[in-house]
Amino acid sequence: MDVEDHTDVVMHDGGILASTELDNADTSPDLSIKTEQNTEARASLAPALRGQGAKREMLDPREDLPRPPKFKHLPYVTAQTGLVYDVRMRFHVETYPAESDIHPEDPRRIHVIFEAFVNAGLAWRKGAEGPPDQYMGRIDARKVTKDEVCLVHTERHWDWIQSLASKSDEELEDELQHPGQYKQMDSVYLSPNTPFCAALSAGGAIEACRALLLGKVKNVFAVIRPPGHHAEREDVKGFCFYDNVSIAAKVCQQEFEHCRKVLVLDWDVHHGNGIQQAHYNDPNVLYISLHVHNDGTFYPELSYRDNRLPYGDRLHCGEGAGLGYNVNIPWRRHGMGDADYIYAFQQIVMPIASEFNPDLVIIAAGFDAAEGDMLGGCFVTPAGYAHMTHMLMSLAQGRVAVCLEGGYNLDSIARSACAVGRTLMGEPPDRLQGLEPVNSAVDDIKKVVRQQSKFWPCLHPKDVSARGPPQGERMHDVVRKWQATTLWDEYEMSPLFVHRESLSKSFDGQVLATSNYMDARPLLVILHDPPEMLASPDPRTGRVELHNTWLTDIVKTYVDWAAKEGFAVIDVNLPKHVTAIDDDQEHEEIDRVEHRTKEATELLSYLWDNYIELNEATHIFLMGTNTGHGAIVNFIKANEARAQRLSKVISFVEDVPLQSCKSATSDTLDGWYYGHSLVFVSDEHAFWSSDFARKIRKRFGRIFKSSAETMSEMLAAHKESVTDALLDETEDWQLTRPASPDEQQQLETELGQKSLPPLGNSALSALGHSNGNLASPGARKARFGMREESDVAEVIATIRRGQKQHWATAALDSVLSGNAAHN
Ligand SMILES: [Zn+2]
């Protein structure tokens, strides 16, 4: 299909009739309503448009009107699929089109879809094989009436759009720049034909739905433009003038008794702010929108009229009687594909839609999430659209009206619309490939489930915070308290004072240190995430039972190791969320990584200034997990000279950005960092699929690709590498260092027994911990009655090295010979 041949797209009424399309197509815009079958009210709503628009007499009479179903017993399946397409909707064009910069809302959009339908044998045009009733049945579009528009928009809105018809090009340009009370029109262009095309587009949507509810067709595709879902009550916006879909829904609800409940499913890549607004307090229109949101930074970010907050987030659920009937499924990033959309359908759309049980389904069908669309940046394939359509066809006895919204890659929209058209006509959807949703999509979807579970009985698990304020403590505060108690019991670690501007439970005991942190011995500073909790929540209530919850605190094993080796330890807990002093007990998201990293960097600088800089540590090691990693690298970059005191920095990176240590002022910092770092990066980390991974630069440090995925697994898997590295660095000090409490306990036990158990690491660990304080050499000597400190050091070194039992026993014997037994 070569759409570029059709140069008529920016012509006004007269010229278009010479186009290739009209020469050989039957696209007669006969304006009488073929679906007419009802009341006088109907007739008054739909005046014919004699004499306006294209030269109708030049067009062939219609031959492919919708036919009734072939079989009475199978009324739905044997009826035709309807098609609304009117070439005159292409008259809405830019006043001053620039050839180099074609506006994305290109009039050719509807043309390429119609062409694709014809070429695929879905739509009839003169010359096509077989009788017209094998194809989609054509339904005429007509102009929407003022009364119909005012079901959704204000009279002012209608009047303003009508006024455009009589304006000159200059006046239209002016209108765009200075539209009365608002500052500037948001993403629209205007032409004298705009009122006509917009009216035809909305009228087309109405007639599509009416044909469906009148039983003329089994389902219907309205190939209409300009689109509608961004148009608000009194604002044109985002290429949209009238909210086509909402107007059609309201008209049908008024006209048909058997059309009480309408589902509007909006898969346009943008949020349909207009549709949301039109039905926000209406329990009879369920609006479900899947769209890219990017935390509110993707169009439509906010209303230019009253600067409302971004309204496409999942927390906008409707209000009043309509509460729960607005379902936003916002993607936090671009790049979603079939797997993500299908997953959303399976987890949210279909359960809710089935429970709602609509009488009519309208798809606000933008194809800008299609692969190839430049605005959307997503990857939904034609088969993906077909499957979504197919699922929706199970609702409302198959009464599905597809109304075109956005979609700006001509090739993509043609292929996608074709796949939807085939499905409507009864063709089974194509196979899908690779249906594993990406992690962020799973997160996004599960959060919507949690939110909507408040309103929809079918959704589980229920949001526990919806049960009202639980009046409890947040577990991360409880766990930190427990950690502080344990570390005090075992190593007498106590909190270091940290000056704060604000207060929070989460800061209590955030920094714990062994009492010897100022001494001349190695100091290990660990900046870590809170321990991991693994739980299998109750599948229905979401409640977590304590006996089915496991706490994994691998960081603690590093503290254990360091204390045993006689290191001083400063343990810094970096909460993922800081509990507010007046905690509202609601569900809280994890604070943003950037924010947490900044806070952690400030804390590390504070600790350095107040507790690390002035001490006598023989070696300083910094170890960080996730945000701790970012804090350490930031600290080094900001304090190049002071960082030279560091013996080694160790990072574990699971799900935060990998930081490079490149200085703007020094050429040697990255080299230094490479020589002094160990950086373990999770197997699942995005770094490995980035360009950097091909040739890793020094500035990322000494990187190791971990075979583990989670932080706990990584910390466990690489503990030996880390401890070996720390022992290497401190080898000289190890030989002369004072005994650690464990080793003193070991000695004490050894000396109190006649026959000695085997020595070595296993024996040491089997003996357990002790708080016996023998730290001062004098006290220890007196207690064991020893002559020389060096004797004791030798014994300890022997035990520490785990040398042969008989040698160690002999050495102990020799040292202790002549001394009174301890007991
Ligand atoms: Zn869109």
PDB file of C-alpha atoms in Angstrom, residues 23-272:
ATOM      1  CA  ASP A  23     -12.502   7.885  -8.574  1.00  0.00           C
ATOM      2  CA  ASN A  24     -12.709   4.212  -7.882  1.00  0.00           C
ATOM      3  CA  ALA A  25     -14.293   3.966  -4.481  1.00  0.00           C
ATOM      4  CA  ASP A  26     -17.752   4.003  -3.236  1.00  0.00           C
ATOM      5  CA  THR A  27     -17.450   6.132  -0.170  1.00  0.00           C
ATOM      6  CA  SER A  28     -20.718   7.899  -0.668  1.00  0.00           C
ATOM      7  CA  PRO A  29     -21.481  10.189   2.201  1.00  0.00           C
ATOM      8  CA  ASP A  30     -25.191   9.900   1.816  1.00  0.00           C
ATOM      9  CA  LEU A  31     -26.318  11.537   4.977  1.00  0.00           C
ATOM     10  CA  SER A  32     -29.643   9.912   5.636  1.00  0.00           C
ATOM     11  CA  ILE A  33     -29.375   7.598   8.593  1.00  0.00           C
ATOM     12  CA  LYS A  34     -29.620   4.064   7.320  1.00  0.00           C
ATOM     13  CA  THR A  35     -29.906   2.734  10.815  1.00  0.00           C
ATOM     14  CA  GLU A  36     -33.022   4.785  11.442  1.00  0.00           C
ATOM     15  CA  GLN A  37     -35.672   2.724  13.126  1.00  0.00           C
ATOM     16  CA  ASN A  38     -36.740   4.607  16.162  1.00  0.00           C
ATOM     17  CA  THR A  39     -38.501   7.570  17.628  1.00  0.00           C
ATOM     18  CA  GLU A  40     -39.192  11.062  16.444  1.00  0.00           C
ATOM     19  CA  ALA A  41     -36.674  12.273  18.966  1.00  0.00           C
ATOM     20  CA  ARG A  42     -34.099  10.474  16.917  1.00  0.00           C
ATOM     21  CA  ALA A  43     -35.140  12.256  13.774  1.00  0.00           C
ATOM     22  CA  SER A  44     -34.934  15.644  15.392  1.00  0.00           C
ATOM     23  CA  LEU A  45     -31.452  14.864  16.601  1.00  0.00           C
ATOM     24  CA  ALA A  46     -30.200  13.983  13.154  1.00  0.00           C
ATOM     25  CA  PRO A  47     -30.925  16.475  10.465  1.00  0.00           C
ATOM     26  CA  ALA A  48     -29.625  15.624   7.013  1.00  0.00           C
ATOM     27  CA  LEU A  49     -26.834  17.741   5.705  1.00  0.00           C
ATOM     28  CA  ARG A  50     -28.002  18.427   2.226  1.00  0.00           C
ATOM     29  CA  GLY A  51     -25.737  20.568   0.213  1.00  0.00           C
ATOM     30  CA  GLN A  52     -22.856  20.691   2.646  1.00  0.00           C
ATOM     31  CA  GLY A  53     -19.446  19.162   2.142  1.00  0.00           C
ATOM     32  CA  ALA A  54     -18.515  17.086  -0.865  1.00  0.00           C
ATOM     33  CA  LYS A  55     -20.343  17.051  -4.175  1.00  0.00           C
ATOM     34  CA  ARG A  56     -22.572  14.151  -3.374  1.00  0.00           C
ATOM     35  CA  GLU A  57     -24.108  13.721  -6.777  1.00  0.00           C
ATOM     36  CA  MET A  58     -20.770  12.569  -8.145  1.00  0.00           C
ATOM     37  CA  LEU A  59     -20.715   9.537  -5.914  1.00  0.00           C
ATOM     38  CA  ASP A  60     -22.175   6.130  -6.634  1.00  0.00           C
ATOM     39  CA  PRO A  61     -25.199   4.916  -4.707  1.00  0.00           C
ATOM     40  CA  ARG A  62     -24.420   2.679  -1.781  1.00  0.00           C
ATOM     41  CA  GLU A  63     -24.363  -1.055  -2.369  1.00  0.00           C
ATOM     42  CA  ASP A  64     -22.950  -2.469   0.806  1.00  0.00           C
ATOM     43  CA  LEU A  65     -25.426  -1.571   3.469  1.00  0.00           C
ATOM     44  CA  PRO A  66     -25.486  -3.761   6.549  1.00  0.00           C
ATOM     45  CA  ARG A  67     -27.546  -6.906   6.062  1.00  0.00           C
ATOM     46  CA  PRO A  68     -29.529  -8.725   8.741  1.00  0.00           C
ATOM     47  CA  PRO A  69     -28.048 -11.976  10.079  1.00  0.00           C
ATOM     48  CA  LYS A  70     -28.144 -14.970   7.763  1.00  0.00           C
ATOM     49  CA  PHE A  71     -29.488 -17.394  10.361  1.00  0.00           C
ATOM     50  CA  LYS A  72     -32.131 -16.667  12.946  1.00  0.00           C
ATOM     51  CA  HIS A  73     -30.635 -19.236  15.297  1.00  0.00           C
ATOM     52  CA  LEU A  74     -27.203 -17.687  15.107  1.00  0.00           C
ATOM     53  CA  PRO A  75     -28.112 -14.015  14.999  1.00  0.00           C
ATOM     54  CA  TYR A  76     -24.872 -12.566  16.251  1.00  0.00           C
ATOM     55  CA  VAL A  77     -22.288 -14.665  14.521  1.00  0.00           C
ATOM     56  CA  THR A  78     -23.917 -14.502  11.098  1.00  0.00           C
ATOM     57  CA  ALA A  79     -24.548 -10.780  11.108  1.00  0.00           C
ATOM     58  CA  GLN A  80     -22.121  -8.448   9.398  1.00  0.00           C
ATOM     59  CA  THR A  81     -19.423  -6.339  10.952  1.00  0.00           C
ATOM     60  CA  GLY A  82     -20.188  -2.658  10.435  1.00  0.00           C
ATOM     61  CA  LEU A  83     -17.841  -0.001   9.119  1.00  0.00           C
ATOM     62  CA  VAL A  84     -18.072   3.754   9.457  1.00  0.00           C
ATOM     63  CA  TYR A  85     -15.779   5.639   7.138  1.00  0.00           C
ATOM     64  CA  ASP A  86     -16.412   8.990   5.528  1.00  0.00           C
ATOM     65  CA  VAL A  87     -13.781  10.522   3.346  1.00  0.00           C
ATOM     66  CA  ARG A  88     -14.900  14.024   4.298  1.00  0.00           C
ATOM     67  CA  MET A  89     -13.412  13.610   7.757  1.00  0.00           C
ATOM     68  CA  ARG A  90     -10.140  14.300   5.995  1.00  0.00           C
ATOM     69  CA  PHE A  91     -11.054  17.936   5.441  1.00  0.00           C
ATOM     70  CA  HIS A  92      -9.814  18.962   8.854  1.00  0.00           C
ATOM     71  CA  VAL A  93      -6.262  20.020   7.950  1.00  0.00           C
ATOM     72  CA  GLU A  94      -3.558  22.364   9.097  1.00  0.00           C
ATOM     73  CA  THR A  95      -4.028  25.912   7.893  1.00  0.00           C
ATOM     74  CA  TYR A  96      -0.360  26.347   7.125  1.00  0.00           C
ATOM     75  CA  PRO A  97       1.014  22.847   6.628  1.00  0.00           C
ATOM     76  CA  ALA A  98       4.790  22.598   6.504  1.00  0.00           C
ATOM     77  CA  GLU A  99       6.020  19.973   4.095  1.00  0.00           C
ATOM     78  CA  SER A 100       9.054  19.149   6.181  1.00  0.00           C
ATOM     79  CA  ASP A 101       7.045  18.731   9.367  1.00  0.00           C
ATOM     80  CA  ILE A 102       3.782  16.911   8.791  1.00  0.00           C
ATOM     81  CA  HIS A 103       1.490  17.045  11.783  1.00  0.00           C
ATOM     82  CA  PRO A 104       1.097  13.595  13.343  1.00  0.00           C
ATOM     83  CA  GLU A 105      -2.689  13.859  13.268  1.00  0.00           C
ATOM     84  CA  ASP A 106      -2.479  13.469   9.513  1.00  0.00           C
ATOM     85  CA  PRO A 107      -5.719  13.273   7.491  1.00  0.00           C
ATOM     86  CA  ARG A 108      -4.289  10.215   5.731  1.00  0.00           C
ATOM     87  CA  ARG A 109      -4.681   8.227   8.939  1.00  0.00           C
ATOM     88  CA  ILE A 110      -8.258   7.203   8.185  1.00  0.00           C
ATOM     89  CA  HIS A 111      -7.535   6.736   4.510  1.00  0.00           C
ATOM     90  CA  VAL A 112      -4.754   4.200   5.044  1.00  0.00           C
ATOM     91  CA  ILE A 113      -6.951   2.181   7.357  1.00  0.00           C
ATOM     92  CA  PHE A 114      -9.775   2.070   4.814  1.00  0.00           C
ATOM     93  CA  GLU A 115      -7.313   1.134   2.071  1.00  0.00           C
ATOM     94  CA  ALA A 116      -5.909  -1.629   4.241  1.00  0.00           C
ATOM     95  CA  PHE A 117      -9.419  -2.974   4.859  1.00  0.00           C
ATOM     96  CA  VAL A 118     -10.113  -2.995   1.122  1.00  0.00           C
ATOM     97  CA  ASN A 119      -6.782  -4.588   0.252  1.00  0.00           C
ATOM     98  CA  ALA A 120      -7.261  -7.244   2.912  1.00  0.00           C
ATOM     99  CA  GLY A 121     -10.694  -8.065   1.553  1.00  0.00           C
ATOM    100  CA  LEU A 122     -12.521  -6.798   4.622  1.00  0.00           C
ATOM    101  CA  ALA A 123     -14.222  -3.768   3.085  1.00  0.00           C
ATOM    102  CA  TRP A 124     -16.027  -3.595  -0.209  1.00  0.00           C
ATOM    103  CA  ARG A 125     -15.454  -1.090  -2.910  1.00  0.00           C
ATOM    104  CA  LYS A 126     -16.592  -1.187  -6.486  1.00  0.00           C
ATOM    105  CA  GLY A 127     -14.672  -3.793  -8.405  1.00  0.00           C
ATOM    106  CA  ALA A 128     -14.125  -6.086  -5.429  1.00  0.00           C
ATOM    107  CA  GLU A 129     -14.914  -9.765  -5.928  1.00  0.00           C
ATOM    108  CA  GLY A 130     -18.172 -11.246  -4.705  1.00  0.00           C
ATOM    109  CA  PRO A 131     -21.292  -9.631  -3.322  1.00  0.00           C
ATOM    110  CA  PRO A 132     -20.940  -6.655  -0.944  1.00  0.00           C
ATOM    111  CA  ASP A 133     -22.580  -8.481   1.948  1.00  0.00           C
ATOM    112  CA  GLN A 134     -19.531 -10.713   2.343  1.00  0.00           C
ATOM    113  CA  TYR A 135     -17.713  -7.621   3.515  1.00  0.00           C
ATOM    114  CA  MET A 136     -18.113  -5.146   6.351  1.00  0.00           C
ATOM    115  CA  GLY A 137     -21.454  -3.358   6.016  1.00  0.00           C
ATOM    116  CA  ARG A 138     -21.125   0.363   5.543  1.00  0.00           C
ATOM    117  CA  ILE A 139     -22.847   2.637   8.027  1.00  0.00           C
ATOM    118  CA  ASP A 140     -23.167   6.310   7.223  1.00  0.00           C
ATOM    119  CA  ALA A 141     -21.615   8.906   9.391  1.00  0.00           C
ATOM    120  CA  ARG A 142     -23.594  12.059  10.034  1.00  0.00           C
ATOM    121  CA  LYS A 143     -23.062  15.307  11.893  1.00  0.00           C
ATOM    122  CA  VAL A 144     -23.521  15.202  15.618  1.00  0.00           C
ATOM    123  CA  THR A 145     -26.191  17.576  16.911  1.00  0.00           C
ATOM    124  CA  LYS A 146     -25.830  20.275  19.499  1.00  0.00           C
ATOM    125  CA  ASP A 147     -28.041  18.370  21.948  1.00  0.00           C
ATOM    126  CA  GLU A 148     -25.877  15.314  21.617  1.00  0.00           C
ATOM    127  CA  VAL A 149     -22.658  17.257  22.099  1.00  0.00           C
ATOM    128  CA  CYS A 150     -24.092  18.950  25.162  1.00  0.00           C
ATOM    129  CA  LEU A 151     -24.534  15.592  26.874  1.00  0.00           C
ATOM    130  CA  VAL A 152     -20.772  15.790  27.424  1.00  0.00           C
ATOM    131  CA  HIS A 153     -19.610  19.322  26.627  1.00  0.00           C
ATOM    132  CA  THR A 154     -20.870  22.802  27.472  1.00  0.00           C
ATOM    133  CA  GLU A 155     -22.896  24.928  25.108  1.00  0.00           C
ATOM    134  CA  ARG A 156     -20.006  27.363  25.048  1.00  0.00           C
ATOM    135  CA  HIS A 157     -17.764  24.621  23.764  1.00  0.00           C
ATOM    136  CA  TRP A 158     -20.218  23.834  20.975  1.00  0.00           C
ATOM    137  CA  ASP A 159     -20.614  27.509  20.063  1.00  0.00           C
ATOM    138  CA  TRP A 160     -16.910  28.117  19.980  1.00  0.00           C
ATOM    139  CA  ILE A 161     -16.272  25.157  17.662  1.00  0.00           C
ATOM    140  CA  GLN A 162     -19.139  26.234  15.407  1.00  0.00           C
ATOM    141  CA  SER A 163     -17.657  29.722  15.202  1.00  0.00           C
ATOM    142  CA  LEU A 164     -14.504  28.383  13.578  1.00  0.00           C
ATOM    143  CA  ALA A 165     -16.356  27.691  10.316  1.00  0.00           C
ATOM    144  CA  SER A 166     -16.663  31.356   9.475  1.00  0.00           C
ATOM    145  CA  LYS A 167     -13.150  32.405  10.443  1.00  0.00           C
ATOM    146  CA  SER A 168     -10.358  33.305   8.053  1.00  0.00           C
ATOM    147  CA  ASP A 169      -7.033  31.498   8.213  1.00  0.00           C
ATOM    148  CA  GLU A 170      -5.511  34.457  10.019  1.00  0.00           C
ATOM    149  CA  GLU A 171      -8.315  34.547  12.535  1.00  0.00           C
ATOM    150  CA  LEU A 172      -7.896  30.828  13.138  1.00  0.00           C
ATOM    151  CA  GLU A 173      -4.193  31.276  13.764  1.00  0.00           C
ATOM    152  CA  ASP A 174      -5.037  34.054  16.142  1.00  0.00           C
ATOM    153  CA  GLU A 175      -7.630  31.887  17.858  1.00  0.00           C
ATOM    154  CA  LEU A 176      -4.996  29.263  18.435  1.00  0.00           C
ATOM    155  CA  GLN A 177      -2.624  31.742  20.037  1.00  0.00           C
ATOM    156  CA  HIS A 178      -5.102  33.788  22.052  1.00  0.00           C
ATOM    157  CA  PRO A 179      -8.144  31.712  22.716  1.00  0.00           C
ATOM    158  CA  GLY A 180      -9.917  34.023  25.112  1.00  0.00           C
ATOM    159  CA  GLN A 181      -9.504  32.978  28.687  1.00  0.00           C
ATOM    160  CA  TYR A 182      -6.889  30.268  28.386  1.00  0.00           C
ATOM    161  CA  LYS A 183      -3.283  30.892  27.571  1.00  0.00           C
ATOM    162  CA  GLN A 184      -2.660  28.686  24.593  1.00  0.00           C
ATOM    163  CA  MET A 185      -4.454  25.829  22.914  1.00  0.00           C
ATOM    164  CA  ASP A 186      -2.980  22.529  23.884  1.00  0.00           C
ATOM    165  CA  SER A 187      -1.917  20.522  20.830  1.00  0.00           C
ATOM    166  CA  VAL A 188      -4.595  21.255  18.234  1.00  0.00           C
ATOM    167  CA  TYR A 189      -4.748  22.857  14.820  1.00  0.00           C
ATOM    168  CA  LEU A 190      -7.830  24.588  13.419  1.00  0.00           C
ATOM    169  CA  SER A 191      -9.372  24.955   9.986  1.00  0.00           C
ATOM    170  CA  PRO A 192     -12.731  26.213   8.708  1.00  0.00           C
ATOM    171  CA  ASN A 193     -13.641  22.555   8.165  1.00  0.00           C
ATOM    172  CA  THR A 194     -12.870  21.577  11.725  1.00  0.00           C
ATOM    173  CA  PRO A 195     -16.457  21.973  12.996  1.00  0.00           C
ATOM    174  CA  PHE A 196     -17.745  19.827  10.155  1.00  0.00           C
ATOM    175  CA  CYS A 197     -15.172  17.062  10.484  1.00  0.00           C
ATOM    176  CA  ALA A 198     -15.417  16.977  14.258  1.00  0.00           C
ATOM    177  CA  ALA A 199     -19.209  16.745  13.981  1.00  0.00           C
ATOM    178  CA  LEU A 200     -18.924  13.926  11.450  1.00  0.00           C
ATOM    179  CA  SER A 201     -16.448  12.088  13.642  1.00  0.00           C
ATOM    180  CA  ALA A 202     -18.700  12.240  16.714  1.00  0.00           C
ATOM    181  CA  GLY A 203     -21.774  11.445  14.615  1.00  0.00           C
ATOM    182  CA  GLY A 204     -19.898   8.489  13.117  1.00  0.00           C
ATOM    183  CA  ALA A 205     -19.199   7.093  16.574  1.00  0.00           C
ATOM    184  CA  ILE A 206     -22.862   7.506  17.517  1.00  0.00           C
ATOM    185  CA  GLU A 207     -24.140   5.782  14.366  1.00  0.00           C
ATOM    186  CA  ALA A 208     -21.665   2.939  14.820  1.00  0.00           C
ATOM    187  CA  CYS A 209     -23.015   2.239  18.298  1.00  0.00           C
ATOM    188  CA  ARG A 210     -26.617   2.708  17.218  1.00  0.00           C
ATOM    189  CA  ALA A 211     -26.262   0.230  14.371  1.00  0.00           C
ATOM    190  CA  LEU A 212     -24.937  -2.244  16.893  1.00  0.00           C
ATOM    191  CA  LEU A 213     -27.740  -1.720  19.397  1.00  0.00           C
ATOM    192  CA  LEU A 214     -30.336  -1.862  16.634  1.00  0.00           C
ATOM    193  CA  GLY A 215     -29.025  -5.285  15.730  1.00  0.00           C
ATOM    194  CA  LYS A 216     -28.001  -4.191  12.223  1.00  0.00           C
ATOM    195  CA  VAL A 217     -24.459  -5.417  12.722  1.00  0.00           C
ATOM    196  CA  LYS A 218     -22.787  -7.781  15.181  1.00  0.00           C
ATOM    197  CA  ASN A 219     -19.935  -5.377  15.888  1.00  0.00           C
ATOM    198  CA  VAL A 220     -18.534  -2.298  14.260  1.00  0.00           C
ATOM    199  CA  PHE A 221     -15.382  -0.352  13.432  1.00  0.00           C
ATOM    200  CA  ALA A 222     -15.650   3.442  13.186  1.00  0.00           C
ATOM    201  CA  VAL A 223     -12.695   4.788  11.246  1.00  0.00           C
ATOM    202  CA  ILE A 224     -13.105   8.376  12.377  1.00  0.00           C
ATOM    203  CA  ARG A 225     -11.086  11.531  12.959  1.00  0.00           C
ATOM    204  CA  PRO A 226     -10.393  13.967  14.515  1.00  0.00           C
ATOM    205  CA  PRO A 227      -9.997  11.830  17.633  1.00  0.00           C
ATOM    206  CA  GLY A 228     -11.848  12.608  20.838  1.00  0.00           C
ATOM    207  CA  HIS A 229     -10.579  11.178  24.085  1.00  0.00           C
ATOM    208  CA  HIS A 230      -8.570  14.249  25.190  1.00  0.00           C
ATOM    209  CA  ALA A 231     -11.406  16.718  24.608  1.00  0.00           C
ATOM    210  CA  GLU A 232     -12.705  17.928  27.945  1.00  0.00           C
ATOM    211  CA  ARG A 233     -15.974  19.512  28.947  1.00  0.00           C
ATOM    212  CA  GLU A 234     -14.957  22.904  27.665  1.00  0.00           C
ATOM    213  CA  ASP A 235     -11.527  22.340  26.182  1.00  0.00           C
ATOM    214  CA  VAL A 236     -10.219  21.123  22.907  1.00  0.00           C
ATOM    215  CA  LYS A 237      -6.981  19.328  23.576  1.00  0.00           C
ATOM    216  CA  GLY A 238      -4.511  16.820  22.158  1.00  0.00           C
ATOM    217  CA  PHE A 239      -5.852  16.862  18.537  1.00  0.00           C
ATOM    218  CA  CYS A 240      -9.397  16.323  19.922  1.00  0.00           C
ATOM    219  CA  PHE A 241     -12.544  18.491  19.669  1.00  0.00           C
ATOM    220  CA  TYR A 242     -15.575  16.433  20.686  1.00  0.00           C
ATOM    221  CA  ASP A 243     -15.279  13.435  22.958  1.00  0.00           C
ATOM    222  CA  ASN A 244     -16.697  11.070  20.319  1.00  0.00           C
ATOM    223  CA  VAL A 245     -16.805   7.929  22.410  1.00  0.00           C
ATOM    224  CA  SER A 246     -18.396   9.540  25.465  1.00  0.00           C
ATOM    225  CA  ILE A 247     -21.035  11.277  23.386  1.00  0.00           C
ATOM    226  CA  ALA A 248     -21.890   7.985  21.687  1.00  0.00           C
ATOM    227  CA  ALA A 249     -22.124   6.215  25.051  1.00  0.00           C
ATOM    228  CA  LYS A 250     -24.462   8.833  26.505  1.00  0.00           C
ATOM    229  CA  VAL A 251     -26.641   9.004  23.385  1.00  0.00           C
ATOM    230  CA  CYS A 252     -27.089   5.232  23.397  1.00  0.00           C
ATOM    231  CA  GLN A 253     -27.837   5.126  27.108  1.00  0.00           C
ATOM    232  CA  GLN A 254     -30.592   7.669  26.521  1.00  0.00           C
ATOM    233  CA  GLU A 255     -32.021   6.023  23.460  1.00  0.00           C
ATOM    234  CA  PHE A 256     -31.879   2.314  24.197  1.00  0.00           C
ATOM    235  CA  GLU A 257     -33.355   0.676  27.217  1.00  0.00           C
ATOM    236  CA  HIS A 258     -31.174  -2.351  26.753  1.00  0.00           C
ATOM    237  CA  CYS A 259     -28.068  -0.181  26.844  1.00  0.00           C
ATOM    238  CA  ARG A 260     -27.752   0.796  30.454  1.00  0.00           C
ATOM    239  CA  LYS A 261     -24.153  -0.080  31.221  1.00  0.00           C
ATOM    240  CA  VAL A 262     -21.318   0.833  28.896  1.00  0.00           C
ATOM    241  CA  LEU A 263     -17.683  -0.245  29.141  1.00  0.00           C
ATOM    242  CA  VAL A 264     -15.243   2.134  27.494  1.00  0.00           C
ATOM    243  CA  LEU A 265     -11.884   0.416  27.083  1.00  0.00           C
ATOM    244  CA  ASP A 266      -9.193   2.856  26.031  1.00  0.00           C
ATOM    245  CA  TRP A 267      -5.980   1.283  24.715  1.00  0.00           C
ATOM    246  CA  ASP A 268      -4.641   4.472  23.174  1.00  0.00           C
ATOM    247  CA  VAL A 269      -1.118   4.992  24.536  1.00  0.00           C
ATOM    248  CA  HIS A 270      -2.274   8.272  26.072  1.00  0.00           C
ATOM    249  CA  HIS A 271      -4.647   8.622  28.960  1.00  0.00           C
ATOM    250  CA  GLY A 272      -8.173   9.593  27.856  1.00  0.00           C
TER     251      GLY A 272
END
